[in-house]
CSV table of C-alpha atoms in Angstrom, one decimal:
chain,number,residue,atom,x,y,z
A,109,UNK,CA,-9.5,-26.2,6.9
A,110,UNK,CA,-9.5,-22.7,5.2
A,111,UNK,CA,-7.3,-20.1,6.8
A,112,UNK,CA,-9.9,-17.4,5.6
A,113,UNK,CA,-12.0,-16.7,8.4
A,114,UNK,CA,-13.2,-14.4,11.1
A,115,UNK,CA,-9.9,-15.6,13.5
A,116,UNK,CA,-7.3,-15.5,10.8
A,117,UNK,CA,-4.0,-13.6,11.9
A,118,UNK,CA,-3.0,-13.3,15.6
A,119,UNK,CA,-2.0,-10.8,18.4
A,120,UNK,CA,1.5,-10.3,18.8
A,121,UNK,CA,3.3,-8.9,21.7
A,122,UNK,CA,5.2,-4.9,21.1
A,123,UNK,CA,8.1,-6.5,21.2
A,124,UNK,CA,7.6,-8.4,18.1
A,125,UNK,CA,5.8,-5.8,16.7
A,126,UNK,CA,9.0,-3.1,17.0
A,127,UNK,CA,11.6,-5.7,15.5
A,128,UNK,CA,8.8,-6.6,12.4
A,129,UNK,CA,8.3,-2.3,12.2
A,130,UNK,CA,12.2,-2.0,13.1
A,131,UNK,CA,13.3,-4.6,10.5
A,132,UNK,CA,11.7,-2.8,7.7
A,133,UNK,CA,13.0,0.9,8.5
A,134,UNK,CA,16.2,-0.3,8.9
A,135,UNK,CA,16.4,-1.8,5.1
A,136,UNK,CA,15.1,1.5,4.1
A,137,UNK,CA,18.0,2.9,5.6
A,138,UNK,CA,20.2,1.1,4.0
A,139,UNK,CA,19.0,1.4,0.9
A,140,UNK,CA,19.6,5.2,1.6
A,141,UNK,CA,16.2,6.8,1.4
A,142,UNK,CA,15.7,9.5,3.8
A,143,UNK,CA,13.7,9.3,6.8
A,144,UNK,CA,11.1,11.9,5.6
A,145,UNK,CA,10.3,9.5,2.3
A,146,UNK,CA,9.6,6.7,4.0
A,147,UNK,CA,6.2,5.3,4.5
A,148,UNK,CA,6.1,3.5,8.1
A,149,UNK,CA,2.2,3.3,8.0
A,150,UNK,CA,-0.9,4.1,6.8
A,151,UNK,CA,-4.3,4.8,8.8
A,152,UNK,CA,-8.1,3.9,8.2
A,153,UNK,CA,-10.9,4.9,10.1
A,154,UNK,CA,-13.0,2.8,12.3
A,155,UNK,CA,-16.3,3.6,10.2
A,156,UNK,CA,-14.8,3.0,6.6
A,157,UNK,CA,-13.4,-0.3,8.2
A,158,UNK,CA,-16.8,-1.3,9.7
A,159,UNK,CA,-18.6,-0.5,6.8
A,160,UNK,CA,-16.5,-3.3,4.8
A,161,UNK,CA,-16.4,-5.9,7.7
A,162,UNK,CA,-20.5,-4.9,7.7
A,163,UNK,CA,-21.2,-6.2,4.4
A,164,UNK,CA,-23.3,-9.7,4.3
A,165,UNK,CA,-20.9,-12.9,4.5
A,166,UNK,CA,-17.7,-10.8,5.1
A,167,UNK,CA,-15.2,-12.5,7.8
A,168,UNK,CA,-12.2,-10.3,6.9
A,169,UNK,CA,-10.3,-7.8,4.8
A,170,UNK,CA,-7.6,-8.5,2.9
A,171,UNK,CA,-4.8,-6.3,2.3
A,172,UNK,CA,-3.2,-6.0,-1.2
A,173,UNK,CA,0.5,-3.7,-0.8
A,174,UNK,CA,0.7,-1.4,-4.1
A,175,UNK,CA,2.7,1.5,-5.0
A,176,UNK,CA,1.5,4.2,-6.8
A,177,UNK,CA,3.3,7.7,-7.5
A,178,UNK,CA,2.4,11.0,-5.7
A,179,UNK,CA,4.4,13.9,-4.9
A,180,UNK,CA,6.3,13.9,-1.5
A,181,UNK,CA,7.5,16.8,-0.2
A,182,UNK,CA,7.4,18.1,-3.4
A,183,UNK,CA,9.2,16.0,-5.3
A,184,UNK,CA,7.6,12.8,-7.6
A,185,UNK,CA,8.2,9.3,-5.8
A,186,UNK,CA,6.5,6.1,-6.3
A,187,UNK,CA,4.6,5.6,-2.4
A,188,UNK,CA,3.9,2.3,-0.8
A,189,UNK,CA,0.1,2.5,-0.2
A,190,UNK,CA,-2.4,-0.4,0.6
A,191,UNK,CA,-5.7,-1.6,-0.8
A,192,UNK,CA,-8.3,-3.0,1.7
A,193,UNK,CA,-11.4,-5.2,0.7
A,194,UNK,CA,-13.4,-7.4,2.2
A,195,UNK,CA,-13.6,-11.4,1.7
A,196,UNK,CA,-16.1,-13.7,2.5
A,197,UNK,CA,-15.5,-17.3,4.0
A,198,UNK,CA,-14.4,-18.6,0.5
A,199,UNK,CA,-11.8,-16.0,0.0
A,200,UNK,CA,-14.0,-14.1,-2.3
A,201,UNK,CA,-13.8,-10.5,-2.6
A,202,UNK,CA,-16.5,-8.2,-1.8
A,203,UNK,CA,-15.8,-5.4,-4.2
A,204,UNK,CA,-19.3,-4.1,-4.0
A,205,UNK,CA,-19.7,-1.8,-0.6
A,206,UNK,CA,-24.1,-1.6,0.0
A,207,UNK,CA,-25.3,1.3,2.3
A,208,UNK,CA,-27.8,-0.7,4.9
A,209,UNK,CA,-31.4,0.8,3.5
A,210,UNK,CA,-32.4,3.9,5.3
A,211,UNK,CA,-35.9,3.7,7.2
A,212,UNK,CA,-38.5,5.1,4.9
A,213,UNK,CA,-36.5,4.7,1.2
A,214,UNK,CA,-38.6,2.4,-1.0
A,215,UNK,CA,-35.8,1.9,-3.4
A,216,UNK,CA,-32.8,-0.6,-2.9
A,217,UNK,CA,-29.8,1.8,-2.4
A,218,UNK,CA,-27.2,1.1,-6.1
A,219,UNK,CA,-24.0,-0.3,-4.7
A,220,UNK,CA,-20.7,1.6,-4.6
A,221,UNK,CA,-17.1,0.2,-5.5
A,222,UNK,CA,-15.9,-1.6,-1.8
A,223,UNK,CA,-12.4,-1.2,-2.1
A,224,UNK,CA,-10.7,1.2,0.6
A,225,UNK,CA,-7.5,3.3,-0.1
A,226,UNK,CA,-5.6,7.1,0.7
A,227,UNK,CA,-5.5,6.8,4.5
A,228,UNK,CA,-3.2,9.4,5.6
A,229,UNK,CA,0.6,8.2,5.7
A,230,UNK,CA,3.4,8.1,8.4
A,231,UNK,CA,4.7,10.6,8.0
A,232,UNK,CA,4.0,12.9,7.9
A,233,UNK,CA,0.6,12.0,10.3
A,234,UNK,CA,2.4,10.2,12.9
A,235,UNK,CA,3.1,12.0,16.2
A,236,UNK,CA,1.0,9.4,18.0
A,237,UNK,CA,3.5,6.5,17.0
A,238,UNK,CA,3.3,4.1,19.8
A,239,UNK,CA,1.0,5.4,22.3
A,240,UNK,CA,-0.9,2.9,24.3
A,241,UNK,CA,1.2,0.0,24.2
């Protein structure tokens, strides 16, 4: 059986979250980069989310980790970031997002590139950081 599908992955408790999260800011620490410069997360909205998991046949999104460089508080660094697409049930990608026809519009609506990046980073957008939980 195929790990790609619509259950793949699983809950975890906040526990395990904070020592997977803790784990990786304390190697950044040691590795001596300063607080400031390093990328704890990264945030998508619900709407660009649902319009991937929207598209016909898609059960999930994969996440591809990438680096790419952008200034940080002023300064040139080379920033984690992450790619999000959607996969279908073989573990195809869906690199083709399709707006849903609007009522009225004769015409098939041309397909955009599906691929979803540049949420805002922690930090600096993090003041929310474990709320809820």
């Amino acid at each position: 059986m195929s790990n790609i599908n619509s259950g793949a992955g699983r809950f975890i408790s906040n526990e395990e979250a904070n020592q997977f999260k803790g784990a990786y800011e304390d190697r950044k620490k040691k590795q001596l980069i300063p607080e400031q410069d390093t990328v704890r997360s990264e945030f998508f909205g619900s709407n660009n989310l649902q319009k991937i998991l929207d598209q016909p046949g898609c059960v999930g999104i994969r996440v591809y980790h990438a680096k790419r460089r952008e200034k940080v508080n002023g300064t040139e660094h080379l920033v984690p970031r992450v790619v999000l697409v959607g996969v279908d049930k073989n573990g195809d990608e869906i690199l083709t997002l399709t707006e849903p026809v609007e009522a009225g519009m004769k015409d098939m609506p041309a397909g955009r590139d599906g691929q979803l990046a540049d949420g805002p980073l922690c930090p600096p957008e993090c003041n929310k950081v474990g709320k809820g939980g």
